mmCIF file of C-alpha atoms and ligand atoms in Angstrom:
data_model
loop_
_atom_site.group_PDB
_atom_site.id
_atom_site.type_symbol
_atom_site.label_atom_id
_atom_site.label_comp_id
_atom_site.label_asym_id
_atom_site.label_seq_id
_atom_site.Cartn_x
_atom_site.Cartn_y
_atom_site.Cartn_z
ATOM 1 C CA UNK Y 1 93.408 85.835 114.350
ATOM 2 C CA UNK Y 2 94.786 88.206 111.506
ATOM 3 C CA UNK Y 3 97.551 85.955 109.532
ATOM 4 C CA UNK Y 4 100.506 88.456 109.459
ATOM 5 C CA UNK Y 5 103.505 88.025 106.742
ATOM 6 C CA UNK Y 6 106.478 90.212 107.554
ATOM 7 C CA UNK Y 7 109.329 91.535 104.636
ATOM 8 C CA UNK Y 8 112.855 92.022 105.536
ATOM 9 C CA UNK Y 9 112.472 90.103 109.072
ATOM 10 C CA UNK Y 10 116.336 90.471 109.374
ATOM 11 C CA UNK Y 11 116.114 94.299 109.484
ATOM 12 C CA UNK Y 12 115.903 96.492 112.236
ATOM 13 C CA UNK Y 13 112.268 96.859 111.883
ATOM 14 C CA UNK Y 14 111.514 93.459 110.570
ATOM 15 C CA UNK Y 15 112.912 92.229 114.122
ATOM 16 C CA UNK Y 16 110.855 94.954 115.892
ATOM 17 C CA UNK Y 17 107.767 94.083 114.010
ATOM 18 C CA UNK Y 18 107.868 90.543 114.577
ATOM 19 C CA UNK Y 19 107.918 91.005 118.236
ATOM 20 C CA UNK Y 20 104.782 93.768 118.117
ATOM 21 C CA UNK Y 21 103.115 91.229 115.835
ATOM 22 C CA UNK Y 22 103.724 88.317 118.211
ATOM 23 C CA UNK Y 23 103.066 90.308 121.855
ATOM 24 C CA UNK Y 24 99.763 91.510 119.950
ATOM 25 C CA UNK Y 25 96.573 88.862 120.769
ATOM 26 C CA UNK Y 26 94.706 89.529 117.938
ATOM 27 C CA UNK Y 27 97.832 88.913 115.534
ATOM 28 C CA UNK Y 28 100.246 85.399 114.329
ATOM 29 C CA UNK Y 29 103.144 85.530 112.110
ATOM 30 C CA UNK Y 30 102.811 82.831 109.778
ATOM 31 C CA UNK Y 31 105.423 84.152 106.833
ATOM 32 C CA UNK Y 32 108.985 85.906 107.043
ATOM 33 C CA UNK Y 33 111.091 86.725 104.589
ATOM 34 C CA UNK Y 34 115.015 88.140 104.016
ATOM 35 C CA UNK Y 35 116.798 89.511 101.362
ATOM 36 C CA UNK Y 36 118.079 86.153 98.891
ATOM 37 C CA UNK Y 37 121.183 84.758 99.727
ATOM 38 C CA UNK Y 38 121.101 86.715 103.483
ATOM 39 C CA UNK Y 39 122.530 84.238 105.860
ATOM 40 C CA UNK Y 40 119.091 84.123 107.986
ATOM 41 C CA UNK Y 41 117.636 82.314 105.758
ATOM 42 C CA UNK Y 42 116.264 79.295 107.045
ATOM 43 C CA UNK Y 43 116.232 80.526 110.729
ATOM 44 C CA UNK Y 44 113.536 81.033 112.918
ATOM 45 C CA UNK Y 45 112.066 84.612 112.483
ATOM 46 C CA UNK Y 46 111.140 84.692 116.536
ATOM 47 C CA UNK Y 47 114.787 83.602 117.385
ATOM 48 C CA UNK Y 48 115.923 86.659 115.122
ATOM 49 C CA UNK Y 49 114.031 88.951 116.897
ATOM 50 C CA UNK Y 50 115.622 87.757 120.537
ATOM 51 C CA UNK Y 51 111.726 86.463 121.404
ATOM 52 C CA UNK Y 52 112.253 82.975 121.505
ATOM 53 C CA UNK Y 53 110.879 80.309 118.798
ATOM 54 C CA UNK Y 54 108.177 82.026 116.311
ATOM 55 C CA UNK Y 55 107.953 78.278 114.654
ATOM 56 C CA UNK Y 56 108.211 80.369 111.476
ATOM 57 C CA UNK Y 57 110.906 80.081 109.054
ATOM 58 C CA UNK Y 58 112.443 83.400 107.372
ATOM 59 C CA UNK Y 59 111.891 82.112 103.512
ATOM 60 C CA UNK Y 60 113.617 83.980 100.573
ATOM 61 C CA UNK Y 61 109.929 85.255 98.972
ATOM 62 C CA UNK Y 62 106.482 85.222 100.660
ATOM 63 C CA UNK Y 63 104.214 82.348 100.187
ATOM 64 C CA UNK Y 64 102.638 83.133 96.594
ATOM 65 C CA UNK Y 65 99.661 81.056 96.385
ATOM 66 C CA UNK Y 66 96.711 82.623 98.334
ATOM 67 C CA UNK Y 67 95.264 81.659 101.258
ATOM 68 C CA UNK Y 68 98.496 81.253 103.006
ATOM 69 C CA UNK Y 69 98.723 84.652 104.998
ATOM 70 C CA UNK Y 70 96.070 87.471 105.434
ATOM 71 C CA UNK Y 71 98.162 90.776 105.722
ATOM 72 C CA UNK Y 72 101.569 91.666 104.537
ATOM 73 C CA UNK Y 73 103.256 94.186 106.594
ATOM 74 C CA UNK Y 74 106.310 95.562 105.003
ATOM 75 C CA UNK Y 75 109.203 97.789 106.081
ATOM 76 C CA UNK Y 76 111.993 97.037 103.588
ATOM 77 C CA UNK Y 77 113.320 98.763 100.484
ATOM 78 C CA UNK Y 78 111.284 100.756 97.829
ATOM 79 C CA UNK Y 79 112.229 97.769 94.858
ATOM 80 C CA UNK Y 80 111.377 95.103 97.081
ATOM 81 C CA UNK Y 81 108.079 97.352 98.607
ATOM 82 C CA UNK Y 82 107.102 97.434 95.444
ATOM 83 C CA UNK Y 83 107.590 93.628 93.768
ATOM 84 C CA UNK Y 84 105.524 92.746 97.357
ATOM 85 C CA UNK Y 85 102.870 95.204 96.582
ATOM 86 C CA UNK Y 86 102.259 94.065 93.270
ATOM 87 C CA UNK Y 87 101.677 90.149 95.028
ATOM 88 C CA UNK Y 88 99.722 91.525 97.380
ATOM 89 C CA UNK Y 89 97.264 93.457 94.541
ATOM 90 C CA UNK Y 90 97.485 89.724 93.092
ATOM 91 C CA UNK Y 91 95.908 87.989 95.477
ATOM 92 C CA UNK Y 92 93.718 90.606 96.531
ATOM 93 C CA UNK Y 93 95.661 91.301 100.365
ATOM 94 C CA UNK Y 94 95.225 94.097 102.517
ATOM 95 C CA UNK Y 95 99.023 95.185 103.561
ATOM 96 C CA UNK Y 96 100.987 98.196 105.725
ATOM 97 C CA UNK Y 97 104.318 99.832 104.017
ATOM 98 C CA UNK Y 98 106.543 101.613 106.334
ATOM 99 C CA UNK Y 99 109.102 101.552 104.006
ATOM 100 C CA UNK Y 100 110.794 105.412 103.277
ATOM 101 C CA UNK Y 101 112.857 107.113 100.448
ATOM 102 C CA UNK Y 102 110.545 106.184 97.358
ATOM 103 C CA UNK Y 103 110.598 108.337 94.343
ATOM 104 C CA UNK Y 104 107.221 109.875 92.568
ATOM 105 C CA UNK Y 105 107.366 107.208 90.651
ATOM 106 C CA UNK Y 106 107.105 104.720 92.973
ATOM 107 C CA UNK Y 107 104.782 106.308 95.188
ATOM 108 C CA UNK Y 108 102.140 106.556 91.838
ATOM 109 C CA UNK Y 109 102.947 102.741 91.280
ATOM 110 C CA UNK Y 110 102.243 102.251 95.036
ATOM 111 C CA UNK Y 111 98.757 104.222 94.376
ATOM 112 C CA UNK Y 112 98.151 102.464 91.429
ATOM 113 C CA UNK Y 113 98.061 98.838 93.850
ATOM 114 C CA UNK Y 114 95.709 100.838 96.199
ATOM 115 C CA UNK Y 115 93.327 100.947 93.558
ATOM 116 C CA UNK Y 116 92.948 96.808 94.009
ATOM 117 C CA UNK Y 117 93.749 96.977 97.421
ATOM 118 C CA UNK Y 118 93.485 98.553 101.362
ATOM 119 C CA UNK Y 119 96.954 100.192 101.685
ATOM 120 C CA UNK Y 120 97.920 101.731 104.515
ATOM 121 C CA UNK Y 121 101.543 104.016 103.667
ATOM 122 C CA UNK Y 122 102.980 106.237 106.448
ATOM 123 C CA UNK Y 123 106.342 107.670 106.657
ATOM 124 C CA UNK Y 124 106.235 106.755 110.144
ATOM 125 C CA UNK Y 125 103.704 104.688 112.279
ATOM 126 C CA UNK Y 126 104.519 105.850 115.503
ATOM 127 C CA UNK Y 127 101.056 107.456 117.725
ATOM 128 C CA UNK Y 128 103.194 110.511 118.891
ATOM 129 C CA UNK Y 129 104.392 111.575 115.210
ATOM 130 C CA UNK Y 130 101.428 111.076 113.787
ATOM 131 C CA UNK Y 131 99.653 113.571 115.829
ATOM 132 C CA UNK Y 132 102.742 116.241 115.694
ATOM 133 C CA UNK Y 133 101.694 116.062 111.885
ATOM 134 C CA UNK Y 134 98.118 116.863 112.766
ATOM 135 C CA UNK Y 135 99.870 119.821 115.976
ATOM 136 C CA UNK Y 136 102.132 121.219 112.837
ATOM 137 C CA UNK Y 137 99.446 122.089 110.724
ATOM 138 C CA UNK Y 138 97.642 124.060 112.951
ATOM 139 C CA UNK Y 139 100.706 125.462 114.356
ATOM 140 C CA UNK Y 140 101.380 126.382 110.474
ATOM 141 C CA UNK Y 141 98.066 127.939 110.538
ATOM 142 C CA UNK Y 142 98.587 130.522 112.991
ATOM 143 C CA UNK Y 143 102.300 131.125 112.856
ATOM 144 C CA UNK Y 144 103.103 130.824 109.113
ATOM 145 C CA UNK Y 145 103.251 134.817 108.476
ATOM 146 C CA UNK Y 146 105.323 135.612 110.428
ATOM 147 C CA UNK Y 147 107.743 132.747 111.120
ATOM 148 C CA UNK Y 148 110.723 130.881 109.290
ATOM 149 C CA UNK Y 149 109.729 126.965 108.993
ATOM 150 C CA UNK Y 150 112.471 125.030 109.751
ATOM 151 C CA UNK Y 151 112.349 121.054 109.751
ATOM 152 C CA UNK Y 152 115.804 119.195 111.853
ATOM 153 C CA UNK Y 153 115.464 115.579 111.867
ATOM 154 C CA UNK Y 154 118.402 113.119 113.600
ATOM 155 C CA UNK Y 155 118.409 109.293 112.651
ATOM 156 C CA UNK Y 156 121.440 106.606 113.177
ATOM 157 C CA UNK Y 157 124.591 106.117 111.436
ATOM 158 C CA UNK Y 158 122.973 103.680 109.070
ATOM 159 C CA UNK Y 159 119.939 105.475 107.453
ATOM 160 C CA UNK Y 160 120.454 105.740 103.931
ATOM 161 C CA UNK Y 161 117.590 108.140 102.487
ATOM 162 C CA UNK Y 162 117.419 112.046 103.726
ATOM 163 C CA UNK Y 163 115.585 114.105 104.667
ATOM 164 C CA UNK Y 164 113.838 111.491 106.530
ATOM 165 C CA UNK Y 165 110.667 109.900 105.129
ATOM 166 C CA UNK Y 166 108.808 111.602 108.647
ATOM 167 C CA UNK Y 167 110.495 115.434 107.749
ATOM 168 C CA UNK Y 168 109.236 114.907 104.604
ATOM 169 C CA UNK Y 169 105.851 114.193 105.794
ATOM 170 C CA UNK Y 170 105.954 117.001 107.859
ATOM 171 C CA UNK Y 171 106.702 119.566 105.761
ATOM 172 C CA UNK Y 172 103.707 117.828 103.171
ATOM 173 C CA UNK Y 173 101.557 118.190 105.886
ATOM 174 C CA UNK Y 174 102.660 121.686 106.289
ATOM 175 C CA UNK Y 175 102.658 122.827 102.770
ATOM 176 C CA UNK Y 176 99.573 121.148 102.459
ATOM 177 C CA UNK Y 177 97.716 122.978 105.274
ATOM 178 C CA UNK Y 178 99.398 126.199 103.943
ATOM 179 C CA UNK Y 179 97.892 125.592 99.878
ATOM 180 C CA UNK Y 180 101.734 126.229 98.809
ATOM 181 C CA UNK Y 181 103.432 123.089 96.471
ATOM 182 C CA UNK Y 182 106.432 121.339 98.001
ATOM 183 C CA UNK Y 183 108.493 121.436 95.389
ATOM 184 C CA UNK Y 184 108.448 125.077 95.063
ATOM 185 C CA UNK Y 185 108.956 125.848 98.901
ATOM 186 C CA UNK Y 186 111.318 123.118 100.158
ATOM 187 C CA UNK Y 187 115.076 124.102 100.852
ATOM 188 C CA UNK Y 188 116.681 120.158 101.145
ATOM 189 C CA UNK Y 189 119.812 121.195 101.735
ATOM 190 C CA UNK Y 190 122.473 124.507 102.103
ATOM 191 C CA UNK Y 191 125.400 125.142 101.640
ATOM 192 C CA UNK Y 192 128.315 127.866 100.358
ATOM 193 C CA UNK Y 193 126.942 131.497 100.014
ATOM 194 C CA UNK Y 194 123.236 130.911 100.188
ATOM 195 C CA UNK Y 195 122.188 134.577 100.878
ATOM 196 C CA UNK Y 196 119.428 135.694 102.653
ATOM 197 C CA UNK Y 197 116.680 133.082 103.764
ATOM 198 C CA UNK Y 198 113.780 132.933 101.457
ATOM 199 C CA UNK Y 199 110.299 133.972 102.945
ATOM 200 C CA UNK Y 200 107.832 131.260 102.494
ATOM 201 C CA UNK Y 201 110.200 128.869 102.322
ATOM 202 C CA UNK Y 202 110.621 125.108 104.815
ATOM 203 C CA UNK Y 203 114.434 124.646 105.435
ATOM 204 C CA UNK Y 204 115.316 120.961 106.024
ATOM 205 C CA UNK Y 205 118.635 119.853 108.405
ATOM 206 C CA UNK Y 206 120.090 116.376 108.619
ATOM 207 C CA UNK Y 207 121.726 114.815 111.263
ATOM 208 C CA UNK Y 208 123.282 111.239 111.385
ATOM 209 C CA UNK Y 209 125.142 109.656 114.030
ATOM 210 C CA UNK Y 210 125.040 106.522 116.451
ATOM 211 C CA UNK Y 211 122.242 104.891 117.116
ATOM 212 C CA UNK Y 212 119.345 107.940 117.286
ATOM 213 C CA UNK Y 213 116.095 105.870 116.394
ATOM 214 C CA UNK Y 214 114.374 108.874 115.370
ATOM 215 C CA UNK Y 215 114.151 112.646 116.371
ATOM 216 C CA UNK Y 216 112.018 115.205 114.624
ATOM 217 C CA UNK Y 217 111.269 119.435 115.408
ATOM 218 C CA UNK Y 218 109.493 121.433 113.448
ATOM 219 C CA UNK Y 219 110.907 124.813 114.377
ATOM 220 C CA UNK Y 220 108.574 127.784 113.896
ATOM 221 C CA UNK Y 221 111.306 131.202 114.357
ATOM 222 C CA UNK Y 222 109.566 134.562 114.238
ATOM 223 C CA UNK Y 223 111.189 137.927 115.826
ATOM 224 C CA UNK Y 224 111.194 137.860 119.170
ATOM 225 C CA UNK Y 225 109.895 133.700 120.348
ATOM 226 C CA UNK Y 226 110.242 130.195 118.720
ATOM 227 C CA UNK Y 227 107.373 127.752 118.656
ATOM 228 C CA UNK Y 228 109.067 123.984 118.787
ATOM 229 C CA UNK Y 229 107.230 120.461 118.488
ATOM 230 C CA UNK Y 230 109.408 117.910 118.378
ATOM 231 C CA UNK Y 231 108.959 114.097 118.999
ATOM 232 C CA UNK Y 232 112.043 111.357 120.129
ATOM 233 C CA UNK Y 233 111.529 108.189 119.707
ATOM 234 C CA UNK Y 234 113.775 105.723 121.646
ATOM 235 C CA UNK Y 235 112.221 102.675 120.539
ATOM 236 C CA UNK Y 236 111.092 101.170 117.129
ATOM 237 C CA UNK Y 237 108.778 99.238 118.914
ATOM 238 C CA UNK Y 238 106.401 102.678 118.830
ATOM 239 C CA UNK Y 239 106.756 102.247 115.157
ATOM 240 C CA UNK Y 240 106.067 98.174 115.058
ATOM 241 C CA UNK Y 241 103.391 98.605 117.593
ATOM 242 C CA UNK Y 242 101.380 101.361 115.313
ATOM 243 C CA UNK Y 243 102.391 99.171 112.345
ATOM 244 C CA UNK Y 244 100.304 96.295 114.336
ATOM 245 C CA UNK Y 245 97.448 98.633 115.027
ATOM 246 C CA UNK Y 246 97.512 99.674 110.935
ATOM 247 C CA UNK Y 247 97.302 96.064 110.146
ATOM 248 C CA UNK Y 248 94.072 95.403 112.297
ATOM 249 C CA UNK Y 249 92.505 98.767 111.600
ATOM 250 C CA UNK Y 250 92.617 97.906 107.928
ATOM 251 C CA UNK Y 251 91.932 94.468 107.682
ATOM 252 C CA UNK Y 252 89.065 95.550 108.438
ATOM 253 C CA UNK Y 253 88.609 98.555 105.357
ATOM 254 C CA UNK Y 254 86.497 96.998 103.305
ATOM 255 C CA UNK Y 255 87.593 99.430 100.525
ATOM 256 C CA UNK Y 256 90.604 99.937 98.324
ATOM 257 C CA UNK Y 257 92.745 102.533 98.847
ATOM 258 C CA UNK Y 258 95.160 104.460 99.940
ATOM 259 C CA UNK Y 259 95.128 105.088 103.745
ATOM 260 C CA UNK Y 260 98.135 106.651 106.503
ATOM 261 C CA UNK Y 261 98.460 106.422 110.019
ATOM 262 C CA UNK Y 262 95.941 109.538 110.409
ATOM 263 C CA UNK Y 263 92.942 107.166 109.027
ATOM 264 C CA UNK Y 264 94.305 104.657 111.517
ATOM 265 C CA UNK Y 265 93.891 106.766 114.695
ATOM 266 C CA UNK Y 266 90.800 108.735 113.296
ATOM 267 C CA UNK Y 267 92.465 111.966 113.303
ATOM 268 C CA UNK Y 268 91.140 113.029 109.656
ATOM 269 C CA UNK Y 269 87.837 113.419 111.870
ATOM 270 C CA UNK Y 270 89.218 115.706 114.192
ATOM 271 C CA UNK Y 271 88.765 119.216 114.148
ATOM 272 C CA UNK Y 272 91.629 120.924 116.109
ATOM 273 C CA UNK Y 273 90.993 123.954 115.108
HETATM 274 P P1 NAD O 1 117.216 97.730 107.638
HETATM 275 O O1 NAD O 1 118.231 97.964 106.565
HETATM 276 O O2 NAD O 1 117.669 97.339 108.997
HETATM 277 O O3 NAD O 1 116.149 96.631 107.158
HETATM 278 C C1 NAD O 1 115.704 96.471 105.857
HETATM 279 C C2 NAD O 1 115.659 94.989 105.604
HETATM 280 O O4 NAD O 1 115.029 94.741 104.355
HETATM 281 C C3 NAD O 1 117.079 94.400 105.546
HETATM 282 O O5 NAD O 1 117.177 93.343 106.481
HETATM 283 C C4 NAD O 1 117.149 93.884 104.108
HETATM 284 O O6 NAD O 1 117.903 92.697 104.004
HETATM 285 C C5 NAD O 1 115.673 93.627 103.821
HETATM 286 N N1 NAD O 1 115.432 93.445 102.404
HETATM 287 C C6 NAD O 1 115.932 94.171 101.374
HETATM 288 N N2 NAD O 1 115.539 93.597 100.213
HETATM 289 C C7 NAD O 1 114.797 92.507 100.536
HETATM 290 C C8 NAD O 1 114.142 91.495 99.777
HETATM 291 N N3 NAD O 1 114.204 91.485 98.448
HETATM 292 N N4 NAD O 1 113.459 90.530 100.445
HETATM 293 C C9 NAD O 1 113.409 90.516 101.783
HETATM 294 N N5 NAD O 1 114.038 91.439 102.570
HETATM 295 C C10 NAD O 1 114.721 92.417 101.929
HETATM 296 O O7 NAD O 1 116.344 99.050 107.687
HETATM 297 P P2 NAD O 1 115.276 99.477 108.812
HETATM 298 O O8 NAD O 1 115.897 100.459 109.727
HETATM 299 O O9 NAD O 1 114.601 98.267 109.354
HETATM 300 O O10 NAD O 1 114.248 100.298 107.901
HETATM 301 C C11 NAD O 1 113.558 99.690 106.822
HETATM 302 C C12 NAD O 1 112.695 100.742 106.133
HETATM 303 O O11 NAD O 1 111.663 101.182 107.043
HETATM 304 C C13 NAD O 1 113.456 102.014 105.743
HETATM 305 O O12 NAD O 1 112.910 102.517 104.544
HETATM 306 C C14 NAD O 1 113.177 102.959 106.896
HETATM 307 O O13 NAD O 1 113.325 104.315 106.559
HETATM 308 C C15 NAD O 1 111.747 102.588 107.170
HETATM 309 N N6 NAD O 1 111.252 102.938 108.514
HETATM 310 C C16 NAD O 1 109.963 103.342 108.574
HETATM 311 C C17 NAD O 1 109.391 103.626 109.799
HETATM 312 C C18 NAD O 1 107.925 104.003 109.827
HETATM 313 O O14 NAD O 1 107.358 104.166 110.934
HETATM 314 N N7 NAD O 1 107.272 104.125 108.666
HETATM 315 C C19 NAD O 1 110.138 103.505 110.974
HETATM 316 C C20 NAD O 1 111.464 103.069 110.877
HETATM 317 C C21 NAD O 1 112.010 102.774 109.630
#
């Protein structure tokens, strides 16, 4: 059995991962952790999670001597992501980041670990999103010429990066498929007297409110008909459950590097076209 370590076990995904990670066979949680001075500490991660006793106790830092867990899976904040990360590189562990909203410079420290180490990073680890990435490049490919790209993602009252980490990913996976650079075509944001909408461009909207787990529609408008794919997600257990397919997929990579969901399912092999 793969000996799983979970960050941030007090979080919203922490609590769904530990139940994916403990209703999985192949899987055992044998490390938790919370943020220092968090008022879990010392509890039973299971019992946080509403799944009964785990027998493991949420600890302030993960066990730092190796040989004590196999696989970090972490789904926390970029600092914290990153301080794991460099442990993991350490001792030489495979691990799976879910966490969103880190800067370039993170993301090349982040690539710089997955030179020492299997790293699977995806904006989102549901099965459904993943392959809307793989339906809105192709969708890009036809439609691009003559439609407006627009990107509307909704997410609860609590999310604190935008756009999301997943309408982000989208639009990479656009621009990508498309040869154009991000940076140049992204709108993030409008507001005031805009003027006209930019050809070429990939409009982002924002919405925030309750307790939306996660909706995402890549909106393709051309004169005269709309192409939509959009994915809801009502559950973050789609997201810990893909997280606890990552971690078995690349525990068994036997190379470093960087990997994403796409590896995971072995759509990179696929040729929709
Ligand atoms: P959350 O705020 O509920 O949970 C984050 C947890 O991390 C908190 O409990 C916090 O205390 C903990 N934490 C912060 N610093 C820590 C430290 N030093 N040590 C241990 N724990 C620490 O947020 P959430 O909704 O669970 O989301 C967490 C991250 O995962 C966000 O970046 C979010 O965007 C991302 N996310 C990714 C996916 C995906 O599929 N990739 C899905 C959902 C959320």
């Amino acid at each position: 059995m793969l000996r799983i370590a979970i960050a941030g076990a007090a979080g919203r995904m922490g609590r769904a991962l530990t139940q994916a990670v403990q209703q999985n066979d192949a899987l055992v949680l044998v490390a938790a952790t919370a943020r220092a001075g968090s008022s879990v500490i010392g509890t039973d991660a299971g019992e946080l999670a509403g799944i009964g006793s785990a027998g493991v106790i949420v600890c302030e830092t993960l066990p730092k001597d190796a040989g004590q867990f196999d696989l970090l899976i972490d789904f926390t904040t970029p600092e914290n992501t990153l301080n794991n990360i460099a442990l993991c590189a350490e001792l030489g562990l495979p691990a799976v980041v879910g966490t969103t909203g880190l800067n370039s410079e993170q993301i090349d420290q982040l690539k710089a670990y997955s030179e020492k180490i299997p790293l699977c990073f995806a904006a989102n680890y549901s099965t459904g999103v993943t392959l809307c990435l793989q339906l809105a490049q192709q969708a890009a490919q036809v439609l691009a010429e003559d439609s407006d790209i627009e990107i509307i993602e909704a997410h609860h009252r609590h999310k604190v990066d935008a756009p999301s980490g997943t309408a982000l990913a989208l639009g990479n996976a656009i621009a990508e498929s498309l040869d154009r650079d991000p940076k140049e075509i992204f709108v993030l944001a409008r507001e005031g007297i805009t003027g006209a909408r930019e050809e070429g461009t990939i409009g982002f909207s924002t919405i925030r409110g309750g307790d939306i787990v996660g909706d995402h529609t890549v909106l393709f408008a051309s004169e005269g008909e709309r192409v939509e794919i959009t994915h809801k997600a009502s559950s973050r257990l789609s997201f810990a459950r893909g997280a606890a397919r990552a971690a078995l997929w690349i525990s068994g990579q036997p190379a470093a590097g960087m990997y994403d969901m796409r590896d995971v399912l072995g759509l990179k092999k696929l040729d929709l076209s």
